[in-house]
mmCIF file of C-alpha atoms in Angstrom:
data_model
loop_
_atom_site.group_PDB
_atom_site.id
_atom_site.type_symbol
_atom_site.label_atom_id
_atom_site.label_comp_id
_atom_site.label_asym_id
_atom_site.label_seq_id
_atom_site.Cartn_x
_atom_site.Cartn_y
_atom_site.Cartn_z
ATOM 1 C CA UNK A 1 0.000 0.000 0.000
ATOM 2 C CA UNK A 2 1.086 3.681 -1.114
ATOM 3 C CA UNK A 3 2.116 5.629 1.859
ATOM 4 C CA UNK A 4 0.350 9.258 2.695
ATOM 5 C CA UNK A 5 3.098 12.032 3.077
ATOM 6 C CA UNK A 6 0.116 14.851 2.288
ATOM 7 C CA UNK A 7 -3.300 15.167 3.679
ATOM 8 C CA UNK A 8 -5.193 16.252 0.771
ATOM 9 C CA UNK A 9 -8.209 17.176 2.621
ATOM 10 C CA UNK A 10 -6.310 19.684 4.507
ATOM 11 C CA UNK A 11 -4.957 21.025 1.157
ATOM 12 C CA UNK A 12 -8.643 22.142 -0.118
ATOM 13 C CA UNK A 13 -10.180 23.535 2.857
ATOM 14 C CA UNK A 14 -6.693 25.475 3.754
ATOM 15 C CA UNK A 15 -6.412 27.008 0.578
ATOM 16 C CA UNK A 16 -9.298 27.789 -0.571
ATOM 17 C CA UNK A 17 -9.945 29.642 2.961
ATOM 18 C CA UNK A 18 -6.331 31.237 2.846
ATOM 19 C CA UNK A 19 -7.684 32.184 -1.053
ATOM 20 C CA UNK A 20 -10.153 34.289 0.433
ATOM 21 C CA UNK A 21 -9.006 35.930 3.238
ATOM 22 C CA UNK A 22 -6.477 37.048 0.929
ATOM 23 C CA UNK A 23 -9.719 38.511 -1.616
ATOM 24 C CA UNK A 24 -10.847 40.548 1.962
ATOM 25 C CA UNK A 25 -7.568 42.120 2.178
ATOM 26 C CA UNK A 26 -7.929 43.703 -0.694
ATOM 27 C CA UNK A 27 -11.837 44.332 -0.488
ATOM 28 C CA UNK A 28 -13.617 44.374 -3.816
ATOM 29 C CA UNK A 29 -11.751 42.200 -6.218
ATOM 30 C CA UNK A 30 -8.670 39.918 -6.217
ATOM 31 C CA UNK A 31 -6.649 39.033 -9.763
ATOM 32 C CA UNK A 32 -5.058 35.782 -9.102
ATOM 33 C CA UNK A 33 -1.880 34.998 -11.268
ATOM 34 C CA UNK A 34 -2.089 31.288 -11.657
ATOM 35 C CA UNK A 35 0.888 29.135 -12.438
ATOM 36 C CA UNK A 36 1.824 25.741 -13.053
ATOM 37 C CA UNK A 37 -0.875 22.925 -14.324
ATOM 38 C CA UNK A 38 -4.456 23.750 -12.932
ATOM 39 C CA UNK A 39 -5.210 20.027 -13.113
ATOM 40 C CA UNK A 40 -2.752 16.958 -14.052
ATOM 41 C CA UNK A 41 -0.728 17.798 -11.917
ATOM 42 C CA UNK A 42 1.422 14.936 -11.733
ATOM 43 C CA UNK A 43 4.786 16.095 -10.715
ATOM 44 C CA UNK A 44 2.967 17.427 -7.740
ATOM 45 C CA UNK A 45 1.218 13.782 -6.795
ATOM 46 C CA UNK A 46 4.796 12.291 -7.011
ATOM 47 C CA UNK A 47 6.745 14.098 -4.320
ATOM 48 C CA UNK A 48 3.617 14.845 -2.301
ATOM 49 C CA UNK A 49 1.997 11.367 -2.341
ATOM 50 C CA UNK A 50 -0.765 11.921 -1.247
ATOM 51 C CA UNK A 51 -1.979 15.065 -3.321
ATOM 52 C CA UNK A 52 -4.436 14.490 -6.166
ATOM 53 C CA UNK A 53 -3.544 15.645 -9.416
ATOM 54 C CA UNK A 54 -6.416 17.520 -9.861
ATOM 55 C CA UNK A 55 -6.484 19.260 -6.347
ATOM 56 C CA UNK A 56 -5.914 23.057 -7.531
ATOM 57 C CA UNK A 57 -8.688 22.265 -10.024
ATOM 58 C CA UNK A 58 -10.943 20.495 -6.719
ATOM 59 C CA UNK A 59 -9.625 23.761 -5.021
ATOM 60 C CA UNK A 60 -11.134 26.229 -7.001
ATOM 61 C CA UNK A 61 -14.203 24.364 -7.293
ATOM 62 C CA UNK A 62 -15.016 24.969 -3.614
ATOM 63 C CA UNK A 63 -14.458 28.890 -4.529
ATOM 64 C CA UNK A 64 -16.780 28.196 -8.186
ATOM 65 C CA UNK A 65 -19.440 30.798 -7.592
ATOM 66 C CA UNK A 66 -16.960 33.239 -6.253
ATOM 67 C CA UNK A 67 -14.673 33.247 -9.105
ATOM 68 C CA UNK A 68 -14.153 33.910 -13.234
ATOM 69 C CA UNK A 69 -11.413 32.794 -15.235
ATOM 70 C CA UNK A 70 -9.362 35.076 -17.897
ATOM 71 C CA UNK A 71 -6.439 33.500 -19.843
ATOM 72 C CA UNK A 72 -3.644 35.509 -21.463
ATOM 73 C CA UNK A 73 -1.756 34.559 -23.972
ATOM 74 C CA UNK A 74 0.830 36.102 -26.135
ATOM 75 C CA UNK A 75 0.085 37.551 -29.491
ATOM 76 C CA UNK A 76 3.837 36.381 -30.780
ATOM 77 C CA UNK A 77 3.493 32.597 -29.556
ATOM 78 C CA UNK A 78 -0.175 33.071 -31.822
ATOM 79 C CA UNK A 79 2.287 34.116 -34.889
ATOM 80 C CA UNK A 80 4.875 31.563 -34.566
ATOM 81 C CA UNK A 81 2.507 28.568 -34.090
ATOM 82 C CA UNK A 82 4.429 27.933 -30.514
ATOM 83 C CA UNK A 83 4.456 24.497 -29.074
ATOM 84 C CA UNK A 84 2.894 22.926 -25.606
ATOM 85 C CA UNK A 85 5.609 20.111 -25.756
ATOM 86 C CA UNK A 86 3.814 18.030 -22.921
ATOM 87 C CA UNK A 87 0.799 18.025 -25.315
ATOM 88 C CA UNK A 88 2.138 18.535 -28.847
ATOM 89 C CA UNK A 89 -0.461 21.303 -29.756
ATOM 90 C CA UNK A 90 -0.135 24.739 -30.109
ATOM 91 C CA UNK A 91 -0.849 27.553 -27.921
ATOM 92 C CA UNK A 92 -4.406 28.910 -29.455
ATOM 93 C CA UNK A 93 -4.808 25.560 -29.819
ATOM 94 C CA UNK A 94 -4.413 24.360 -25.800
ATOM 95 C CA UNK A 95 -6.496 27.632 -25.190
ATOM 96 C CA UNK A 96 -9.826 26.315 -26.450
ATOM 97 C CA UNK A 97 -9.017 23.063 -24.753
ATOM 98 C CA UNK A 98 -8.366 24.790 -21.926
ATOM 99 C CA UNK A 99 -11.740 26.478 -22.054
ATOM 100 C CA UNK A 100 -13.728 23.271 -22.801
ATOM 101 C CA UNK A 101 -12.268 21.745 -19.813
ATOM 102 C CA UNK A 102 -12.615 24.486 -17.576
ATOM 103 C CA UNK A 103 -16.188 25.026 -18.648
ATOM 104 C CA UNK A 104 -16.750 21.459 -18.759
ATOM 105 C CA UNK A 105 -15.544 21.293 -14.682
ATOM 106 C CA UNK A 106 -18.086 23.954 -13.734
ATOM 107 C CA UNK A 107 -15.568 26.963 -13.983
ATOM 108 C CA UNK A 108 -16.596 30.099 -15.917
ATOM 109 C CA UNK A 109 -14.262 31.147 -18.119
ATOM 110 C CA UNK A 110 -15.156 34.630 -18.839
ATOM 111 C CA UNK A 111 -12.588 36.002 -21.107
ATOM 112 C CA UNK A 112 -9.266 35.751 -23.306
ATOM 113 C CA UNK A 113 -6.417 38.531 -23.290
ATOM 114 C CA UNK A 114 -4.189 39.110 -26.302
ATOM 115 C CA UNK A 115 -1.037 39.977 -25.175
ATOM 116 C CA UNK A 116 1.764 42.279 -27.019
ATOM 117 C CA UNK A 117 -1.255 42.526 -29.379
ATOM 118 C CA UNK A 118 -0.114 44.636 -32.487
ATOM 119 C CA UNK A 119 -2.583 43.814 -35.428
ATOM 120 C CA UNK A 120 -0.771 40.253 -36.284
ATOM 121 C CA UNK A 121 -3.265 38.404 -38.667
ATOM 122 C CA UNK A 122 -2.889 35.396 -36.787
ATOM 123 C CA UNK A 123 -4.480 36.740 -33.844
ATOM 124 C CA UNK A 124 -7.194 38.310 -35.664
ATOM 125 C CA UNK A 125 -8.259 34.701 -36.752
ATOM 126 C CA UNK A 126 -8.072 32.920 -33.400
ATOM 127 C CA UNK A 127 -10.110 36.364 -32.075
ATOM 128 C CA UNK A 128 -12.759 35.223 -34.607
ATOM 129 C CA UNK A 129 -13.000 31.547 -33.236
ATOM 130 C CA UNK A 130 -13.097 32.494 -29.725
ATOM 131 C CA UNK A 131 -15.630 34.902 -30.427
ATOM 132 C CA UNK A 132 -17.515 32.270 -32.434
ATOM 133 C CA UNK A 133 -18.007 29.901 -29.060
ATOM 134 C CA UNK A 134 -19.155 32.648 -27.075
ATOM 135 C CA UNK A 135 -15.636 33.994 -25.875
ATOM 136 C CA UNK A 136 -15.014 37.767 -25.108
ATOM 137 C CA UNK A 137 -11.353 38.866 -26.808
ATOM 138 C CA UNK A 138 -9.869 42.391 -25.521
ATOM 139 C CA UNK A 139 -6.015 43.609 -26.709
ATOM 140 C CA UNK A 140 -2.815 44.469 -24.276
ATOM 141 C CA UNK A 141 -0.226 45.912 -26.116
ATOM 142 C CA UNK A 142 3.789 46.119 -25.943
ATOM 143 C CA UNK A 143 4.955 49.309 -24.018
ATOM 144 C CA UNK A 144 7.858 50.835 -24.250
ATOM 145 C CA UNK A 145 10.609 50.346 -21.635
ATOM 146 C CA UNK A 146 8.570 47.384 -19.908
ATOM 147 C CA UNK A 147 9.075 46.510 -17.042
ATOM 148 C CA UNK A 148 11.562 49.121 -16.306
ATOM 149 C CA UNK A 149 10.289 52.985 -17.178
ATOM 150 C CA UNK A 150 7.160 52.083 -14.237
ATOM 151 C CA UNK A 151 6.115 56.103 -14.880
ATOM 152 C CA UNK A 152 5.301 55.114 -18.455
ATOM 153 C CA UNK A 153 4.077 51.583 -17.958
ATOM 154 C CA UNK A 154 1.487 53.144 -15.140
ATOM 155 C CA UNK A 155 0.225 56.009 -17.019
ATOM 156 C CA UNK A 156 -2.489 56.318 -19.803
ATOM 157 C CA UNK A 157 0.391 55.738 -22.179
ATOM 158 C CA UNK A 158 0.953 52.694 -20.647
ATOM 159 C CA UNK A 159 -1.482 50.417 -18.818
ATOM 160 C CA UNK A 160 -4.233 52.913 -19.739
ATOM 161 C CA UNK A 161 -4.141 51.676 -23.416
ATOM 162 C CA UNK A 162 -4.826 48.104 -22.600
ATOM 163 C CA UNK A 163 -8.531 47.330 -22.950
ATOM 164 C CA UNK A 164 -10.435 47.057 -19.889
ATOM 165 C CA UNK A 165 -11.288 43.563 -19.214
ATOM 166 C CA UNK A 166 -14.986 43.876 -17.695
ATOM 167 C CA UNK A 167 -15.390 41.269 -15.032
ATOM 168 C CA UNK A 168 -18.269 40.238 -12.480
ATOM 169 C CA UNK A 169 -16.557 38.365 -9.823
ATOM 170 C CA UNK A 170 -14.685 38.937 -6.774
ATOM 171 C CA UNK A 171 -11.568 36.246 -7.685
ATOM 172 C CA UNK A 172 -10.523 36.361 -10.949
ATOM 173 C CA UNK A 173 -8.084 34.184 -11.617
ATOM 174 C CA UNK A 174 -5.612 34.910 -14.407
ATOM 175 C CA UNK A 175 -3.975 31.765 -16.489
ATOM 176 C CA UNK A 176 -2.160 30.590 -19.505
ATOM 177 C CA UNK A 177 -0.856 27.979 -21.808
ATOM 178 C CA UNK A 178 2.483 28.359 -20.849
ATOM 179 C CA UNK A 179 5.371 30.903 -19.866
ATOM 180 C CA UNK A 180 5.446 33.947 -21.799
ATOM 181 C CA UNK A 181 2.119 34.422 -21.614
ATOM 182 C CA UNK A 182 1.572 38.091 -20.086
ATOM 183 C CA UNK A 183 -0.232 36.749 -16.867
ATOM 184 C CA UNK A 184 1.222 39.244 -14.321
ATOM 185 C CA UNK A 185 1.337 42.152 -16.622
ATOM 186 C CA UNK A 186 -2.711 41.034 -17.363
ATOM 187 C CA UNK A 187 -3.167 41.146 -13.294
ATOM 188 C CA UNK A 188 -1.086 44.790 -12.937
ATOM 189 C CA UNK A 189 -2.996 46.130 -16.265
ATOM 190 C CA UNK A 190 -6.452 45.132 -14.652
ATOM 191 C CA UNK A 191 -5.267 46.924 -11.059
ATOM 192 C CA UNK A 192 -4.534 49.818 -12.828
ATOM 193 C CA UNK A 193 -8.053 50.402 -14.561
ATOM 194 C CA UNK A 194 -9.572 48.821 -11.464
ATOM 195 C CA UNK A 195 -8.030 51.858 -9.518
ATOM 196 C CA UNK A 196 -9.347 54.376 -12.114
ATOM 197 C CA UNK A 197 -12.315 53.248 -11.707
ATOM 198 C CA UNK A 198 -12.432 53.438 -8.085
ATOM 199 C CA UNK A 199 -12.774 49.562 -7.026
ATOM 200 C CA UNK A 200 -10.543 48.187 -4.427
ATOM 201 C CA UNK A 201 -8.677 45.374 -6.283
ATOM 202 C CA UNK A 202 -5.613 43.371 -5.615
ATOM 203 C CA UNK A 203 -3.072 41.184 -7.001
ATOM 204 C CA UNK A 204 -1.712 37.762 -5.370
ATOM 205 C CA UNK A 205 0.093 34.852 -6.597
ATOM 206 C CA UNK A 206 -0.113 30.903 -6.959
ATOM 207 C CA UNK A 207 2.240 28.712 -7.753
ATOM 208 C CA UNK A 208 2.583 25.213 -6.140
ATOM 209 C CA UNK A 209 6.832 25.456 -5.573
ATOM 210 C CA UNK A 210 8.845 25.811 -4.745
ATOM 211 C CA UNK A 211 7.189 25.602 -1.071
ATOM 212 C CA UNK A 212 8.309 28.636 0.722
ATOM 213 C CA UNK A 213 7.896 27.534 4.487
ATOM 214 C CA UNK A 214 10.228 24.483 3.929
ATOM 215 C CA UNK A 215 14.029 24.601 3.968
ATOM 216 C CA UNK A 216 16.059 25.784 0.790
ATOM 217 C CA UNK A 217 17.164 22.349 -0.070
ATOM 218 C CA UNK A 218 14.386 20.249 1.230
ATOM 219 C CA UNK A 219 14.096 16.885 -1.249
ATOM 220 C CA UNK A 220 10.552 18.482 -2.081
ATOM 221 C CA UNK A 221 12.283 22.048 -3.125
ATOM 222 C CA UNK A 222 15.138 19.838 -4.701
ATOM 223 C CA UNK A 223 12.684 18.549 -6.836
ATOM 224 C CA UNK A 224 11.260 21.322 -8.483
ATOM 225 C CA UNK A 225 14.732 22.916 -9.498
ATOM 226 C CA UNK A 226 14.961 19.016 -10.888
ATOM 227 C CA UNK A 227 11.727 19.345 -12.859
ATOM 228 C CA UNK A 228 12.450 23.015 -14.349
ATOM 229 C CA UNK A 229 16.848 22.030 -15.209
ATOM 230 C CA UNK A 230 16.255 22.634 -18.500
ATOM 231 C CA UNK A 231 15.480 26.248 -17.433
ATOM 232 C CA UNK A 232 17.478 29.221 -15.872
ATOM 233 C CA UNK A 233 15.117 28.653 -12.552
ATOM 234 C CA UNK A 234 16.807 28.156 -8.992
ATOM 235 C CA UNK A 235 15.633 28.145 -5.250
ATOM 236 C CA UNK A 236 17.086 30.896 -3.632
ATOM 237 C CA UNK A 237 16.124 32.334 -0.299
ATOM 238 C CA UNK A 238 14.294 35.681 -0.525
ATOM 239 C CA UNK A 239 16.335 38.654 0.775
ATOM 240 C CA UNK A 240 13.004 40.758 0.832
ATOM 241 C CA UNK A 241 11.442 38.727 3.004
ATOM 242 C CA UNK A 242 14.767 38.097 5.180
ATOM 243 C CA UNK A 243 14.517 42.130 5.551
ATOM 244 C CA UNK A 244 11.718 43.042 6.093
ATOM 245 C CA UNK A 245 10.794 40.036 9.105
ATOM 246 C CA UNK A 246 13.803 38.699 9.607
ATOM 247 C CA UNK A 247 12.950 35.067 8.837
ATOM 248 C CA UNK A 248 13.704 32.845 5.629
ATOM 249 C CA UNK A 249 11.392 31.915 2.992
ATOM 250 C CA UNK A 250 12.006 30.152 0.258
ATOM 251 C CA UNK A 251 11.281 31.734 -3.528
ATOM 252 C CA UNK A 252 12.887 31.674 -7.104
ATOM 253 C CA UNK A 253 15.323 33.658 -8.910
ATOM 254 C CA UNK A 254 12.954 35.182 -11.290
ATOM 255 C CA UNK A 255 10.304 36.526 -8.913
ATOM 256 C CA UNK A 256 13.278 37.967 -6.791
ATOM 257 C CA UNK A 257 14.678 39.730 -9.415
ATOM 258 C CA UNK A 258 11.378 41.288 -10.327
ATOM 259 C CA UNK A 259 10.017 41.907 -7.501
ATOM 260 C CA UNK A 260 11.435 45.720 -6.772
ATOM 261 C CA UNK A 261 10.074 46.801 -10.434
ATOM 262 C CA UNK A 262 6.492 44.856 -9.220
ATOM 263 C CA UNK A 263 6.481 46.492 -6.187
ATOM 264 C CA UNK A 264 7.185 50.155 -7.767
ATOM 265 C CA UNK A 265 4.463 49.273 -10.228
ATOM 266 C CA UNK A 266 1.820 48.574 -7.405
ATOM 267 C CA UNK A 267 3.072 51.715 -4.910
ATOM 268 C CA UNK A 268 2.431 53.826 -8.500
ATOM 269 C CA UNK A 269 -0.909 52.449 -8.945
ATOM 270 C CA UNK A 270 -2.344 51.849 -5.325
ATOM 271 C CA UNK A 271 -0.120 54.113 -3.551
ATOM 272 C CA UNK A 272 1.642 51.542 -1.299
ATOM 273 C CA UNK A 273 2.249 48.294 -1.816
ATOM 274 C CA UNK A 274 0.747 45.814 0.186
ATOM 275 C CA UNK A 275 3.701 43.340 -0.234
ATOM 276 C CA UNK A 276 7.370 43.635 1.324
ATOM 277 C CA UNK A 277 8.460 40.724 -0.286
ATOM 278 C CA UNK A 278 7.742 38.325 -3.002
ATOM 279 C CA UNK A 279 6.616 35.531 -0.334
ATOM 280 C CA UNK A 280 4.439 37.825 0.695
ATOM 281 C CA UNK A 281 2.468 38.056 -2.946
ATOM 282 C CA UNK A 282 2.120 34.034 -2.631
ATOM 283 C CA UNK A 283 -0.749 32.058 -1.099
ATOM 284 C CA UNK A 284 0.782 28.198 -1.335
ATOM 285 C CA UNK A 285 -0.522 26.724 1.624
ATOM 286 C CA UNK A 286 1.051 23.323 0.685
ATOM 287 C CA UNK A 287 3.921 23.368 2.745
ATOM 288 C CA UNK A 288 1.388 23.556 6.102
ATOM 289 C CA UNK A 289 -0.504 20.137 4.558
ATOM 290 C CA UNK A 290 2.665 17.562 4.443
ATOM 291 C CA UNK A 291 1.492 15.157 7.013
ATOM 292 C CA UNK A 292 4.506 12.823 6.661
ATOM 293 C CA UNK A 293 7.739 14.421 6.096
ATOM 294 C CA UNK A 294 9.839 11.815 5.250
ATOM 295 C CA UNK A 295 7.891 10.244 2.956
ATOM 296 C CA UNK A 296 7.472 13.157 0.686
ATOM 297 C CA UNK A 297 11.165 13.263 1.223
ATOM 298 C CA UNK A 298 11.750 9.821 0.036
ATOM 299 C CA UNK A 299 9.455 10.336 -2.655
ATOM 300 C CA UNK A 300 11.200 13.893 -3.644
ATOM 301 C CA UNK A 301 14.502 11.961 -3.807
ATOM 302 C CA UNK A 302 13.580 9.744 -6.198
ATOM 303 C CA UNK A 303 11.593 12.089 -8.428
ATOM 304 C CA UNK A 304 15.130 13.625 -9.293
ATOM 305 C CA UNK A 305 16.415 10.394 -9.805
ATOM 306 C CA UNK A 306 13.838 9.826 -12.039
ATOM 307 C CA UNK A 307 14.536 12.934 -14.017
ATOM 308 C CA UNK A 308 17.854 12.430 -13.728
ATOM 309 C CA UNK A 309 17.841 9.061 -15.717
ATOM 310 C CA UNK A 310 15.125 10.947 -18.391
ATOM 311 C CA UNK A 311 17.966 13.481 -19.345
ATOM 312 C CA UNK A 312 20.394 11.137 -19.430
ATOM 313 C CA UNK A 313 18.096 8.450 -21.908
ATOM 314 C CA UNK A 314 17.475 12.120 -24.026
ATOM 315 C CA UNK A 315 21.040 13.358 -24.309
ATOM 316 C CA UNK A 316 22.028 9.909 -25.329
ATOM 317 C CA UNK A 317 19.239 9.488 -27.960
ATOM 318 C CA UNK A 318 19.365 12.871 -29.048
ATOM 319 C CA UNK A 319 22.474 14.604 -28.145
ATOM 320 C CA UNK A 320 20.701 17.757 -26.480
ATOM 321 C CA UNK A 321 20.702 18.305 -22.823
ATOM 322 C CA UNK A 322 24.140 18.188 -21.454
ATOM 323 C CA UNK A 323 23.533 21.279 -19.432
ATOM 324 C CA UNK A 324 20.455 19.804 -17.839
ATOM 325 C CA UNK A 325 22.012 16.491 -17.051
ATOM 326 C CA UNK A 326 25.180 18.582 -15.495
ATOM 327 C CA UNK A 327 22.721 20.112 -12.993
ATOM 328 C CA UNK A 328 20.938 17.193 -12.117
ATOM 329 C CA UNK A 329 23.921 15.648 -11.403
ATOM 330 C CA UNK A 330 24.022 18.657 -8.795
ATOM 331 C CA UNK A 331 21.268 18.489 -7.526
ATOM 332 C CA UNK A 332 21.693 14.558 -6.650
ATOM 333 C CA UNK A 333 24.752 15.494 -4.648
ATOM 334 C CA UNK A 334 22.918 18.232 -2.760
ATOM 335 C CA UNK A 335 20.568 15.299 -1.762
ATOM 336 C CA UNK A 336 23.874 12.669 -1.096
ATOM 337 C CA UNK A 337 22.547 10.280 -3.791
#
C-alpha cells in the first residue's frame, strides 16, 4: 500500500480559505496569477503522495461561484505557431481546450487577453473563433521600456491603453498555456483600470513550488529545481522577506529579481504596496498540509532520480541536454545520492 506524506483534505479547505481571506484584504476584487498545471498535476502527486492531481482544479471548485477565469496569452506565440511540448499542440490551440475543460468542470471562463497585441493576422483569426463559441477577446499591447520605465508603464500611455477587461466576480483568476504568456502584466494592467475606476482590487500569486515555508534544499524544493533544469530557474532564499521580518522563505530567482520593479508598479498604482516581499504576494498553503515528512522526502529523492535518468536516456538518444544532465547531477549530490 502507497504511503500518505500529504493530507489532501487539509490542502482544499486550507487554501481555498487562505484564497479568500487574501480577496478581503484587498476588499472588492482579487486578480489571481495562476501558475503551473491547474489540473494533471502529476509532478505534484509524485513528491507529495498523497496530493491528487487535480487538487488546484478540486480547489477552485469549492471557490466556483466566487470566481471567473481570464487566460492571457501572447500575441507572438499566436504568430509563430508555438508548441505545448507536454501536449504537442499549439498555444491557441491548448487555449480552447483549456476552455472546454474548464467550462466542462463547472468553472466560468469569462474572457481571453491578447497579449503584445499589435494587429498580427494570426491573432485576428483565433479572435474570430473564440468569439464564435461565445468567448469575449480584448487587446494588451507592448509598451515601451517594460518593465523598467514604471512612470510610463502606469500612465495612460501605458497600462491605460490596454482594454479594460470587464469582469463580475470577486476572484478572478488569471492563467495561460504556458510561460510567456503576459499573466502578471494582465493582473497589474487590470489593477490599474480597477483603480481608475475606483474599485478596491488586488493582485496575489499561486504557484505550487517551490514551497516557501520548507528549507532551501528540502528533497521536495530539490525537486522542483529538478523538474524546471532545462530552465534558468533556482531556489534561492528571498532577501526581501529576510529584511523586512527577519525570517527565511524560500522563492525563485525570477520573482526575486522582479520583484522591486512589481512592487514600484503597485506603490504607483495603489499608492503603497501591500507586499514587502515576493513571499508575501504568494498564497501556497502546501507546505502547512505535508502530514509525513519523510515520505514526501523519500518520494522527492527519487523524483530527481527519475529525471535524472530521463535526461540522461534524451542526451544519449538525441544529443541535447548536457547542461540539464550537469545540474541534475548537482542536484543529486545536494541530496547525497
Amino acid at each position: 500500500m502507497r504511503k500518505i506524506g500529504f493530507d489532501n483534505d487539509k490542502y482544499l479547505s486550507m487554501q481555498s480559505e487562505h484564497i479568500r481571506e487574501r480577496i478581503g484584504q484587498f476588499g472588492d476584487q482579487l486578480y489571481l496569477g495562476f501558475g503551473g498545471k491547474l489540473f494533471d498535476d502529476y509532478h505534484a502527486s509524485r513528491v507529495l503522495p498523497g496530493f491528487a492531481p487535480d487538487s488546484k482544479l478540486q480547489m477552485l471548485l469549492q471557490l466556483a461561484d466566487q470566481a471567473e477565469m481570464i487566460i492571457s496569452i501572447n500575441a507572438a506565440d499566436i504568430e509563430r505557431n508555438k508548441i505545448r511540448h507536454d501536449l504537442g499542440i499549439t498555444y491557441d490551440q491548448d487555449v480552447i481546450r483549456l476552455i472546454g475543460v474548464y467550462k466542462e468542470k463547472g468553472l466560468y471562463v469569462s474572457s481571453v487577453v491578447i497579449t503584445r497585441y499589435a494587429g498580427q493576422s494570426s491573432a485576428d483569426v483565433f479572435q474570430k473563433k473564440l468569439e464564435a463559441i461565445g468567448i469575449k477577446v480584448y487587446h494588451h499591447y507592448s509598451i515601451d521600456g517594460y518593465p523598467n520605465n514604471v512612470e510610463k508603464i502606469v500612465s495612460d500611455e501605458g497600462y491605460g491603453k490596454n482594454d479594460y477587461v470587464e469582469t463580475t466576480r470577486p476572484l478572478v483568476i488569471v492563467t495561460a498555456p504556458g510561460p510567456g504568456s503576459g499573466k502578471m502584466a494582465t493582473c497589474l494592467s487590470q489593477l490599474y483600470h480597477e483603480n481608475k475606476r475606483g474599485v478596491k482590487a488586488g493582485y496575489a500569486k499561486f504557484e505550487t513550488f517551490p514551497v516557501w515555508n520548507l528549507p532551501l534544499k528540502h528533497p521536495v524544493n530539490v525537486a522542483y529545481e529538478a523538474a524546471t533544469a532545462d530552465l534558468e530557474d533556482n531556489n534561492i532564499i528571498d532577501p526581501f522577506h529576510l529584511e523586512a521580518y527577519g525570517s527565511i522563505a524560500v522563492n525563485y530567482n525570477r520573482d526575486v529579481e522582479t520583484f522591486p520593479v512589481l512592487k514600484a508598479m503597485m506603490e504607483s498604482i495603489l499608492g503603497e504596496s501591500p507586499y514587502q516581499s515576493p513571499t508575501d504576494m504568494g498564497v501556497n498553503m502546501v507546505g502547512n498540509c505535508i502530514c509525513d515528512d519523510e515520505v514526501c522526502s523519500n518520494a522527492a529523492r527519487n523524483e530527481v532520480v527519475r529525471r535524472y535518468f530521463h535526461a540522461r536516456e534524451q542526451l544519449a538518444r538525441t544529443g541535447v541536454g548536457k547542461d540539464e544532465v550537469a545540474k541534475l547531477e548537482l542536484l543529486m549530490q545536494d541530496l547525497r545520492w
